[in-house]
PDB file of N, CA, C and O in Angstrom:
ATOM      1  N   MET A   1     110.721 126.876  57.296  1.00 52.00           N
ATOM      2  CA  MET A   1     110.267 126.209  58.491  1.00 52.00           C
ATOM      3  C   MET A   1     111.574 125.634  59.171  1.00 52.00           C
ATOM      4  O   MET A   1     112.324 124.981  58.523  1.00 52.00           O
ATOM      5  N   THR A   2     111.732 125.894  60.491  1.00 54.00           N
ATOM      6  CA  THR A   2     112.928 125.410  61.135  1.00 54.00           C
ATOM      7  C   THR A   2     112.635 124.109  61.922  1.00 54.00           C
ATOM      8  O   THR A   2     111.516 123.918  62.339  1.00 54.00           O
ATOM      9  N   SER A   3     113.597 123.329  62.005  1.00 51.00           N
ATOM     10  CA  SER A   3     113.485 122.021  62.632  1.00 51.00           C
ATOM     11  C   SER A   3     113.750 122.141  64.166  1.00 51.00           C
ATOM     12  O   SER A   3     114.701 122.742  64.544  1.00 51.00           O
ATOM     13  N   THR A   4     112.841 121.494  64.905  1.00 56.00           N
ATOM     14  CA  THR A   4     113.034 121.510  66.383  1.00 56.00           C
ATOM     15  C   THR A   4     113.167 120.085  66.848  1.00 56.00           C
ATOM     16  O   THR A   4     112.810 119.743  67.954  1.00 56.00           O
ATOM     17  N   ALA A   5     113.713 119.215  66.004  1.00 49.00           N
ATOM     18  CA  ALA A   5     113.844 117.803  66.360  1.00 49.00           C
ATOM     19  C   ALA A   5     114.754 117.573  67.502  1.00 49.00           C
ATOM     20  O   ALA A   5     115.776 118.298  67.576  1.00 49.00           O
ATOM     21  N   LYS A   6     114.351 116.772  68.399  1.00 53.00           N
ATOM     22  CA  LYS A   6     115.276 116.373  69.500  1.00 53.00           C
ATOM     23  C   LYS A   6     115.995 115.168  69.234  1.00 53.00           C
ATOM     24  O   LYS A   6     115.578 114.282  68.483  1.00 53.00           O
ATOM     25  N   PRO A   7     117.223 115.002  69.832  1.00 50.00           N
ATOM     26  CA  PRO A   7     117.971 113.733  69.636  1.00 50.00           C
ATOM     27  C   PRO A   7     117.097 112.580  70.152  1.00 50.00           C
ATOM     28  O   PRO A   7     116.316 112.715  71.088  1.00 50.00           O
ATOM     29  N   ASP A   8     117.348 111.431  69.525  1.00 49.00           N
ATOM     30  CA  ASP A   8     116.578 110.228  69.923  1.00 49.00           C
ATOM     31  C   ASP A   8     117.096 109.758  71.306  1.00 49.00           C
ATOM     32  O   ASP A   8     118.246 109.335  71.454  1.00 49.00           O
ATOM     33  N   GLU A   9     116.370 110.024  72.321  1.00 50.00           N
ATOM     34  CA  GLU A   9     116.772 109.754  73.660  1.00 50.00           C
ATOM     35  C   GLU A   9     116.701 108.232  74.021  1.00 50.00           C
ATOM     36  O   GLU A   9     117.165 107.919  75.144  1.00 50.00           O
ATOM     37  N   THR A  10     116.301 107.408  73.162  1.00 50.00           N
ATOM     38  CA  THR A  10     116.294 105.938  73.450  1.00 50.00           C
ATOM     39  C   THR A  10     117.621 105.328  73.047  1.00 50.00           C
ATOM     40  O   THR A  10     117.908 104.207  73.439  1.00 50.00           O
ATOM     41  N   LYS A  11     118.471 106.043  72.267  1.00 51.00           N
ATOM     42  CA  LYS A  11     119.793 105.591  71.898  1.00 51.00           C
ATOM     43  C   LYS A  11     120.800 105.823  73.101  1.00 51.00           C
ATOM     44  O   LYS A  11     120.839 106.906  73.635  1.00 51.00           O
ATOM     45  N   PRO A  12     121.596 104.814  73.432  1.00 56.00           N
ATOM     46  CA  PRO A  12     122.512 105.011  74.469  1.00 56.00           C
ATOM     47  C   PRO A  12     123.467 106.166  74.261  1.00 56.00           C
ATOM     48  O   PRO A  12     123.879 106.880  75.211  1.00 56.00           O
ATOM     49  N   ASP A  13     123.924 106.455  73.033  1.00 57.00           N
ATOM     50  CA  ASP A  13     124.814 107.499  72.747  1.00 57.00           C
ATOM     51  C   ASP A  13     124.241 108.873  73.023  1.00 57.00           C
ATOM     52  O   ASP A  13     124.960 109.820  73.192  1.00 57.00           O
ATOM     53  N   ALA A  14     122.908 108.922  73.017  1.00 53.00           N
ATOM     54  CA  ALA A  14     122.233 110.247  73.252  1.00 53.00           C
ATOM     55  C   ALA A  14     122.035 110.448  74.692  1.00 53.00           C
ATOM     56  O   ALA A  14     121.590 111.582  75.073  1.00 53.00           O
ATOM     57  N   ALA A  15     122.231 109.543  75.594  1.00 67.00           N
ATOM     58  CA  ALA A  15     122.057 109.663  77.006  1.00 67.00           C
ATOM     59  C   ALA A  15     122.962 110.741  77.595  1.00 67.00           C
ATOM     60  O   ALA A  15     124.128 110.876  77.274  1.00 67.00           O
ATOM     61  N   VAL A  16     122.414 111.585  78.450  1.00 71.00           N
ATOM     62  CA  VAL A  16     123.136 112.558  79.142  1.00 71.00           C
ATOM     63  C   VAL A  16     123.815 111.942  80.325  1.00 71.00           C
ATOM     64  O   VAL A  16     123.138 111.282  81.111  1.00 71.00           O
ATOM     65  N   GLU A  17     125.147 112.153  80.435  1.00 73.00           N
ATOM     66  CA  GLU A  17     125.803 111.521  81.589  1.00 73.00           C
ATOM     67  C   GLU A  17     126.443 112.678  82.385  1.00 73.00           C
ATOM     68  O   GLU A  17     127.199 113.425  81.857  1.00 73.00           O
ATOM     69  N   GLY A  18     126.072 112.822  83.622  1.00 74.00           N
ATOM     70  CA  GLY A  18     126.638 113.794  84.506  1.00 74.00           C
ATOM     71  C   GLY A  18     127.460 113.106  85.513  1.00 74.00           C
ATOM     72  O   GLY A  18     128.270 112.239  85.267  1.00 74.00           O
ATOM     73  N   GLU A  19     127.293 113.446  86.804  1.00 75.00           N
ATOM     74  CA  GLU A  19     128.019 112.810  87.844  1.00 75.00           C
ATOM     75  C   GLU A  19     127.617 111.245  87.817  1.00 75.00           C
ATOM     76  O   GLU A  19     126.423 110.968  87.530  1.00 75.00           O
ATOM     77  N   GLY A  20     128.565 110.453  87.996  1.00 78.00           N
ATOM     78  CA  GLY A  20     128.260 109.014  87.995  1.00 78.00           C
ATOM     79  C   GLY A  20     128.193 108.449  86.582  1.00 78.00           C
ATOM     80  O   GLY A  20     127.488 107.520  86.341  1.00 78.00           O
ATOM     81  N   SER A  21     128.953 108.967  85.717  1.00 88.00           N
ATOM     82  CA  SER A  21     129.035 108.480  84.361  1.00 88.00           C
ATOM     83  C   SER A  21     129.380 106.975  84.275  1.00 88.00           C
ATOM     84  O   SER A  21     130.421 106.609  84.742  1.00 88.00           O
ATOM     85  N   TYR A  22     128.461 106.222  83.675  1.00 90.00           N
ATOM     86  CA  TYR A  22     128.714 104.807  83.559  1.00 90.00           C
ATOM     87  C   TYR A  22     129.950 104.522  82.718  1.00 90.00           C
ATOM     88  O   TYR A  22     130.788 103.622  83.067  1.00 90.00           O
ATOM     89  N   ARG A  23     130.077 105.174  81.627  1.00 90.00           N
ATOM     90  CA  ARG A  23     131.232 104.952  80.689  1.00 90.00           C
ATOM     91  C   ARG A  23     132.527 105.285  81.427  1.00 90.00           C
ATOM     92  O   ARG A  23     133.538 104.526  81.334  1.00 90.00           O
ATOM     93  N   ALA A  24     132.595 106.400  82.138  1.00 90.00           N
ATOM     94  CA  ALA A  24     133.857 106.778  82.880  1.00 90.00           C
ATOM     95  C   ALA A  24     134.173 105.753  83.939  1.00 90.00           C
ATOM     96  O   ALA A  24     135.295 105.424  84.152  1.00 90.00           O
ATOM     97  N   THR A  25     133.141 105.270  84.646  1.00 92.00           N
ATOM     98  CA  THR A  25     133.295 104.248  85.665  1.00 92.00           C
ATOM     99  C   THR A  25     133.837 102.949  85.101  1.00 92.00           C
ATOM    100  O   THR A  25     134.792 102.380  85.612  1.00 92.00           O
ATOM    101  N   GLU A  26     133.294 102.517  83.977  1.00 95.00           N
ATOM    102  CA  GLU A  26     133.724 101.303  83.291  1.00 95.00           C
ATOM    103  C   GLU A  26     135.240 101.436  82.831  1.00 95.00           C
ATOM    104  O   GLU A  26     136.027 100.567  83.021  1.00 95.00           O
ATOM    105  N   GLU A  27     135.454 102.675  82.302  1.00 95.00           N
ATOM    106  CA  GLU A  27     136.947 102.872  81.877  1.00 95.00           C
ATOM    107  C   GLU A  27     137.913 102.941  83.067  1.00 95.00           C
ATOM    108  O   GLU A  27     138.983 102.392  82.996  1.00 95.00           O
ATOM    109  N   TYR A  28     137.483 103.584  84.162  1.00 95.00           N
ATOM    110  CA  TYR A  28     138.347 103.609  85.347  1.00 95.00           C
ATOM    111  C   TYR A  28     138.593 102.217  85.880  1.00 95.00           C
ATOM    112  O   TYR A  28     139.691 101.833  86.197  1.00 95.00           O
ATOM    113  N   ASN A  29     137.527 101.418  85.977  1.00 97.00           N
ATOM    114  CA  ASN A  29     137.603 100.054  86.481  1.00 97.00           C
ATOM    115  C   ASN A  29     138.579  99.195  85.567  1.00 97.00           C
ATOM    116  O   ASN A  29     139.347  98.392  86.077  1.00 97.00           O
ATOM    117  N   ARG A  30     138.372  99.364  84.281  1.00 98.00           N
ATOM    118  CA  ARG A  30     139.188  98.568  83.298  1.00 98.00           C
ATOM    119  C   ARG A  30     140.753  98.998  83.467  1.00 98.00           C
ATOM    120  O   ARG A  30     141.543  98.124  83.551  1.00 98.00           O
ATOM    121  N   ARG A  31     140.970 100.264  83.584  1.00 98.00           N
ATOM    122  CA  ARG A  31     142.402 100.689  83.722  1.00 98.00           C
ATOM    123  C   ARG A  31     142.936 100.317  85.075  1.00 98.00           C
ATOM    124  O   ARG A  31     144.162  99.925  85.184  1.00 98.00           O
ATOM    125  N   THR A  32     142.105 100.392  86.075  1.00 98.00           N
ATOM    126  CA  THR A  32     142.607  99.991  87.474  1.00 98.00           C
ATOM    127  C   THR A  32     142.957  98.482  87.499  1.00 98.00           C
ATOM    128  O   THR A  32     144.009  98.132  88.028  1.00 98.00           O
ATOM    129  N   ARG A  33     142.071  97.706  86.861  1.00 98.00           N
ATOM    130  CA  ARG A  33     142.279  96.241  86.844  1.00 98.00           C
ATOM    131  C   ARG A  33     143.557  95.937  86.038  1.00 98.00           C
ATOM    132  O   ARG A  33     144.465  95.103  86.446  1.00 98.00           O
ATOM    133  N   ALA A  34     143.782  96.633  84.958  1.00 98.00           N
ATOM    134  CA  ALA A  34     145.010  96.459  84.131  1.00 98.00           C
ATOM    135  C   ALA A  34     146.267  96.771  84.889  1.00 98.00           C
ATOM    136  O   ALA A  34     147.273  96.103  84.845  1.00 98.00           O
ATOM    137  N   PHE A  35     146.165  97.866  85.685  1.00 98.00           N
ATOM    138  CA  PHE A  35     147.332  98.304  86.486  1.00 98.00           C
ATOM    139  C   PHE A  35     147.663  97.206  87.537  1.00 98.00           C
ATOM    140  O   PHE A  35     148.758  96.856  87.748  1.00 98.00           O
ATOM    141  N   ILE A  36     146.586  96.746  88.216  1.00 97.00           N
ATOM    142  CA  ILE A  36     146.793  95.750  89.250  1.00 97.00           C
ATOM    143  C   ILE A  36     147.331  94.483  88.663  1.00 97.00           C
ATOM    144  O   ILE A  36     148.373  93.937  89.204  1.00 97.00           O
ATOM    145  N   ASP A  37     146.802  94.065  87.505  1.00 98.00           N
ATOM    146  CA  ASP A  37     147.337  92.831  86.895  1.00 98.00           C
ATOM    147  C   ASP A  37     148.715  92.957  86.275  1.00 98.00           C
ATOM    148  O   ASP A  37     149.422  92.061  86.042  1.00 98.00           O
ATOM    149  N   SER A  38     149.156  94.234  86.150  1.00 97.00           N
ATOM    150  CA  SER A  38     150.486  94.458  85.541  1.00 97.00           C
ATOM    151  C   SER A  38     151.662  94.102  86.578  1.00 97.00           C
ATOM    152  O   SER A  38     152.783  94.008  86.174  1.00 97.00           O
ATOM    153  N   GLY A  39     151.343  93.978  87.857  1.00 96.00           N
ATOM    154  CA  GLY A  39     152.346  93.708  88.833  1.00 96.00           C
ATOM    155  C   GLY A  39     153.167  94.927  89.263  1.00 96.00           C
ATOM    156  O   GLY A  39     154.205  94.769  89.832  1.00 96.00           O
ATOM    157  N   LYS A  40     152.647  96.104  88.926  1.00 97.00           N
ATOM    158  CA  LYS A  40     153.442  97.385  89.232  1.00 97.00           C
ATOM    159  C   LYS A  40     152.986  98.061  90.481  1.00 97.00           C
ATOM    160  O   LYS A  40     153.490  99.070  90.817  1.00 97.00           O
ATOM    161  N   VAL A  41     152.127  97.446  91.230  1.00 97.00           N
ATOM    162  CA  VAL A  41     151.478  98.121  92.415  1.00 97.00           C
ATOM    163  C   VAL A  41     152.520  98.354  93.533  1.00 97.00           C
ATOM    164  O   VAL A  41     152.641  99.402  94.074  1.00 97.00           O
ATOM    165  N   GLU A  42     153.315  97.289  93.792  1.00 97.00           N
ATOM    166  CA  GLU A  42     154.330  97.418  94.894  1.00 97.00           C
ATOM    167  C   GLU A  42     155.358  98.523  94.486  1.00 97.00           C
ATOM    168  O   GLU A  42     155.663  99.287  95.447  1.00 97.00           O
ATOM    169  N   LYS A  43     155.807  98.576  93.353  1.00 97.00           N
ATOM    170  CA  LYS A  43     156.812  99.543  92.961  1.00 97.00           C
ATOM    171  C   LYS A  43     156.217 100.989  93.037  1.00 97.00           C
ATOM    172  O   LYS A  43     156.845 101.846  93.572  1.00 97.00           O
ATOM    173  N   ALA A  44     154.919 101.098  92.630  1.00 97.00           N
ATOM    174  CA  ALA A  44     154.246 102.435  92.725  1.00 97.00           C
ATOM    175  C   ALA A  44     154.093 102.841  94.199  1.00 97.00           C
ATOM    176  O   ALA A  44     154.289 104.052  94.548  1.00 97.00           O
ATOM    177  N   ALA A  45     153.797 101.871  95.044  1.00 96.00           N
ATOM    178  CA  ALA A  45     153.606 102.191  96.508  1.00 96.00           C
ATOM    179  C   ALA A  45     154.937 102.572  97.097  1.00 96.00           C
ATOM    180  O   ALA A  45     155.067 103.564  97.835  1.00 96.00           O
ATOM    181  N   GLU A  46     156.017 101.888  96.702  1.00 97.00           N
ATOM    182  CA  GLU A  46     157.403 102.232  97.250  1.00 97.00           C
ATOM    183  C   GLU A  46     157.766 103.640  96.756  1.00 97.00           C
ATOM    184  O   GLU A  46     158.348 104.429  97.482  1.00 97.00           O
ATOM    185  N   ASP A  47     157.486 103.964  95.477  1.00 97.00           N
ATOM    186  CA  ASP A  47     157.864 105.267  94.896  1.00 97.00           C
ATOM    187  C   ASP A  47     157.044 106.327  95.565  1.00 97.00           C
ATOM    188  O   ASP A  47     157.520 107.519  95.631  1.00 97.00           O
ATOM    189  N   ALA A  48     155.812 106.088  96.016  1.00 95.00           N
ATOM    190  CA  ALA A  48     154.967 107.145  96.595  1.00 95.00           C
ATOM    191  C   ALA A  48     155.280 107.278  98.175  1.00 95.00           C
ATOM    192  O   ALA A  48     154.777 108.245  98.747  1.00 95.00           O
ATOM    193  N   ALA A  49     156.042 106.362  98.707  1.00 96.00           N
ATOM    194  CA  ALA A  49     156.329 106.443 100.187  1.00 96.00           C
ATOM    195  C   ALA A  49     157.202 107.658 100.444  1.00 96.00           C
ATOM    196  O   ALA A  49     157.963 108.134  99.666  1.00 96.00           O
ATOM    197  N   PRO A  50     156.951 108.218 101.723  1.00 96.00           N
ATOM    198  CA  PRO A  50     157.758 109.375 102.074  1.00 96.00           C
ATOM    199  C   PRO A  50     159.166 108.970 102.103  1.00 96.00           C
ATOM    200  O   PRO A  50     159.590 107.904 102.567  1.00 96.00           O
ATOM    201  N   ARG A  51     160.079 109.956 101.831  1.00 97.00           N
ATOM    202  CA  ARG A  51     161.527 109.684 101.813  1.00 97.00           C
ATOM    203  C   ARG A  51     162.197 110.220 103.158  1.00 97.00           C
ATOM    204  O   ARG A  51     163.454 109.921 103.287  1.00 97.00           O
ATOM    205  N   SER A  52     161.468 110.868 103.957  1.00 97.00           N
ATOM    206  CA  SER A  52     162.040 111.373 105.229  1.00 97.00           C
ATOM    207  C   SER A  52     160.918 111.545 106.230  1.00 97.00           C
ATOM    208  O   SER A  52     159.737 111.543 105.856  1.00 97.00           O
ATOM    209  N   ASP A  53     161.291 111.729 107.541  1.00 97.00           N
ATOM    210  CA  ASP A  53     160.274 112.061 108.535  1.00 97.00           C
ATOM    211  C   ASP A  53     159.552 113.293 108.188  1.00 97.00           C
ATOM    212  O   ASP A  53     158.319 113.395 108.439  1.00 97.00           O
ATOM    213  N   SER A  54     160.262 114.378 107.767  1.00 97.00           N
ATOM    214  CA  SER A  54     159.560 115.653 107.429  1.00 97.00           C
ATOM    215  C   SER A  54     158.543 115.460 106.297  1.00 97.00           C
ATOM    216  O   SER A  54     157.486 116.084 106.343  1.00 97.00           O
ATOM    217  N   GLU A  55     158.971 114.631 105.364  1.00 97.00           N
ATOM    218  CA  GLU A  55     158.021 114.482 104.182  1.00 97.00           C
ATOM    219  C   GLU A  55     156.822 113.649 104.627  1.00 97.00           C
ATOM    220  O   GLU A  55     155.722 113.933 104.240  1.00 97.00           O
ATOM    221  N   ALA A  56     156.999 112.682 105.556  1.00 97.00           N
ATOM    222  CA  ALA A  56     155.900 111.970 106.109  1.00 97.00           C
ATOM    223  C   ALA A  56     154.963 112.844 106.884  1.00 97.00           C
ATOM    224  O   ALA A  56     153.672 112.761 106.716  1.00 97.00           O
ATOM    225  N   THR A  57     155.454 113.728 107.643  1.00 98.00           N
ATOM    226  CA  THR A  57     154.643 114.725 108.373  1.00 98.00           C
ATOM    227  C   THR A  57     153.918 115.617 107.455  1.00 98.00           C
ATOM    228  O   THR A  57     152.682 115.840 107.613  1.00 98.00           O
ATOM    229  N   GLU A  58     154.546 116.054 106.426  1.00 98.00           N
ATOM    230  CA  GLU A  58     153.912 116.955 105.429  1.00 98.00           C
ATOM    231  C   GLU A  58     152.764 116.180 104.759  1.00 98.00           C
ATOM    232  O   GLU A  58     151.687 116.769 104.500  1.00 98.00           O
ATOM    233  N   MET A  59     152.998 114.947 104.403  1.00 97.00           N
ATOM    234  CA  MET A  59     151.920 114.145 103.724  1.00 97.00           C
ATOM    235  C   MET A  59     150.698 113.941 104.669  1.00 97.00           C
ATOM    236  O   MET A  59     149.564 114.040 104.234  1.00 97.00           O
ATOM    237  N   LEU A  60     151.004 113.668 105.953  1.00 97.00           N
ATOM    238  CA  LEU A  60     149.891 113.545 106.859  1.00 97.00           C
ATOM    239  C   LEU A  60     149.094 114.844 107.099  1.00 97.00           C
ATOM    240  O   LEU A  60     147.871 114.799 107.132  1.00 97.00           O
ATOM    241  N   GLU A  61     149.858 115.937 107.161  1.00 98.00           N
ATOM    242  CA  GLU A  61     149.202 117.217 107.240  1.00 98.00           C
ATOM    243  C   GLU A  61     148.344 117.525 105.978  1.00 98.00           C
ATOM    244  O   GLU A  61     147.213 118.015 106.186  1.00 98.00           O
ATOM    245  N   ALA A  62     148.822 117.201 104.862  1.00 97.00           N
ATOM    246  CA  ALA A  62     148.094 117.449 103.615  1.00 97.00           C
ATOM    247  C   ALA A  62     146.812 116.542 103.604  1.00 97.00           C
ATOM    248  O   ALA A  62     145.728 116.950 103.138  1.00 97.00           O
ATOM    249  N   GLU A  63     146.983 115.342 104.098  1.00 96.00           N
ATOM    250  CA  GLU A  63     145.816 114.444 104.123  1.00 96.00           C
ATOM    251  C   GLU A  63     144.749 114.940 105.054  1.00 96.00           C
ATOM    252  O   GLU A  63     143.561 114.940 104.759  1.00 96.00           O
ATOM    253  N   GLU A  64     145.108 115.398 106.251  1.00 97.00           N
ATOM    254  CA  GLU A  64     144.155 116.037 107.176  1.00 97.00           C
ATOM    255  C   GLU A  64     143.519 117.244 106.647  1.00 97.00           C
ATOM    256  O   GLU A  64     142.302 117.485 106.819  1.00 97.00           O
ATOM    257  N   GLU A  65     144.268 118.097 105.899  1.00 96.00           N
ATOM    258  CA  GLU A  65     143.705 119.294 105.262  1.00 96.00           C
ATOM    259  C   GLU A  65     142.700 118.887 104.286  1.00 96.00           C
ATOM    260  O   GLU A  65     141.586 119.489 104.270  1.00 96.00           O
ATOM    261  N   GLY A  66     142.974 117.937 103.508  1.00 95.00           N
ATOM    262  CA  GLY A  66     142.001 117.478 102.522  1.00 95.00           C
ATOM    263  C   GLY A  66     140.692 116.920 103.152  1.00 95.00           C
ATOM    264  O   GLY A  66     139.606 117.235 102.698  1.00 95.00           O
ATOM    265  N   LYS A  67     140.907 116.119 104.179  1.00 95.00           N
ATOM    266  CA  LYS A  67     139.748 115.564 104.930  1.00 95.00           C
ATOM    267  C   LYS A  67     138.884 116.652 105.518  1.00 95.00           C
ATOM    268  O   LYS A  67     137.644 116.441 105.623  1.00 95.00           O
ATOM    269  N   SER A  68     139.498 117.755 105.900  1.00 94.00           N
ATOM    270  CA  SER A  68     138.802 118.760 106.648  1.00 94.00           C
ATOM    271  C   SER A  68     137.758 119.500 105.638  1.00 94.00           C
ATOM    272  O   SER A  68     136.922 120.200 106.156  1.00 94.00           O
ATOM    273  N   HIS A  69     137.981 119.306 104.313  1.00 91.00           N
ATOM    274  CA  HIS A  69     137.144 120.034 103.369  1.00 91.00           C
ATOM    275  C   HIS A  69     135.940 119.200 102.911  1.00 91.00           C
ATOM    276  O   HIS A  69     135.119 119.597 102.154  1.00 91.00           O
ATOM    277  N   ARG A  70     135.912 117.897 103.344  1.00 89.00           N
ATOM    278  CA  ARG A  70     134.841 117.050 102.882  1.00 89.00           C
ATOM    279  C   ARG A  70     133.518 117.415 103.612  1.00 89.00           C
ATOM    280  O   ARG A  70     133.525 117.987 104.699  1.00 89.00           O
ATOM    281  N   LYS A  71     132.381 116.967 102.995  1.00 84.00           N
ATOM    282  CA  LYS A  71     131.122 117.220 103.673  1.00 84.00           C
ATOM    283  C   LYS A  71     130.816 116.300 104.765  1.00 84.00           C
ATOM    284  O   LYS A  71     131.016 115.065 104.627  1.00 84.00           O
ATOM    285  N   GLY A  72     130.338 116.750 105.888  1.00 74.00           N
ATOM    286  CA  GLY A  72     129.883 115.932 107.021  1.00 74.00           C
ATOM    287  C   GLY A  72     130.956 115.185 107.718  1.00 74.00           C
ATOM    288  O   GLY A  72     131.944 114.795 107.183  1.00 74.00           O
ATOM    289  N   GLY A  73     130.706 114.910 108.993  1.00 61.00           N
ATOM    290  CA  GLY A  73     131.601 114.011 109.834  1.00 61.00           C
ATOM    291  C   GLY A  73     132.984 114.698 110.041  1.00 61.00           C
ATOM    292  O   GLY A  73     133.348 115.673 109.571  1.00 61.00           O
ATOM    293  N   ASP A  74     133.701 113.922 110.934  1.00 58.00           N
ATOM    294  CA  ASP A  74     134.999 114.398 111.273  1.00 58.00           C
ATOM    295  C   ASP A  74     136.030 113.615 110.448  1.00 58.00           C
ATOM    296  O   ASP A  74     135.770 112.652 109.862  1.00 58.00           O
ATOM    297  N   SER A  75     137.337 114.019 110.419  1.00 52.00           N
ATOM    298  CA  SER A  75     138.375 113.514 109.656  1.00 52.00           C
ATOM    299  C   SER A  75     138.813 112.085 110.168  1.00 52.00           C
ATOM    300  O   SER A  75     139.385 111.335 109.454  1.00 52.00           O
ATOM    301  N   GLU A  76     138.453 111.744 111.368  1.00 60.00           N
ATOM    302  CA  GLU A  76     138.890 110.455 111.944  1.00 60.00           C
ATOM    303  C   GLU A  76     137.974 109.275 111.410  1.00 60.00           C
ATOM    304  O   GLU A  76     138.401 108.161 111.473  1.00 60.00           O
ATOM    305  N   SER A  77     136.848 109.569 110.857  1.00 56.00           N
ATOM    306  CA  SER A  77     135.938 108.500 110.421  1.00 56.00           C
ATOM    307  C   SER A  77     136.236 107.901 109.061  1.00 56.00           C
ATOM    308  O   SER A  77     135.645 106.991 108.662  1.00 56.00           O
ATOM    309  N   VAL A  78     137.243 108.424 108.397  1.00 53.00           N
ATOM    310  CA  VAL A  78     137.592 107.988 107.041  1.00 53.00           C
ATOM    311  C   VAL A  78     138.735 106.996 107.106  1.00 53.00           C
ATOM    312  O   VAL A  78     139.684 107.016 107.800  1.00 53.00           O
TER     313      VAL A  78
END
């Protein structure tokens, strides 16, 4: 006789998580808060800033390209 037992769906560990994973959200929020509290935000922003006018233009074009692939609306509303 083979067993067809299903996992106990009342246990939190047995819950199926797809899009909108609560654990992933909690972990992201915890790491984001830790980064903010570390005092490294200004340095990271400076490091990410464009180093030239051509790099700034390239970054803006890449942003617009990314926005053009999202669902619904125009790229100006973001």
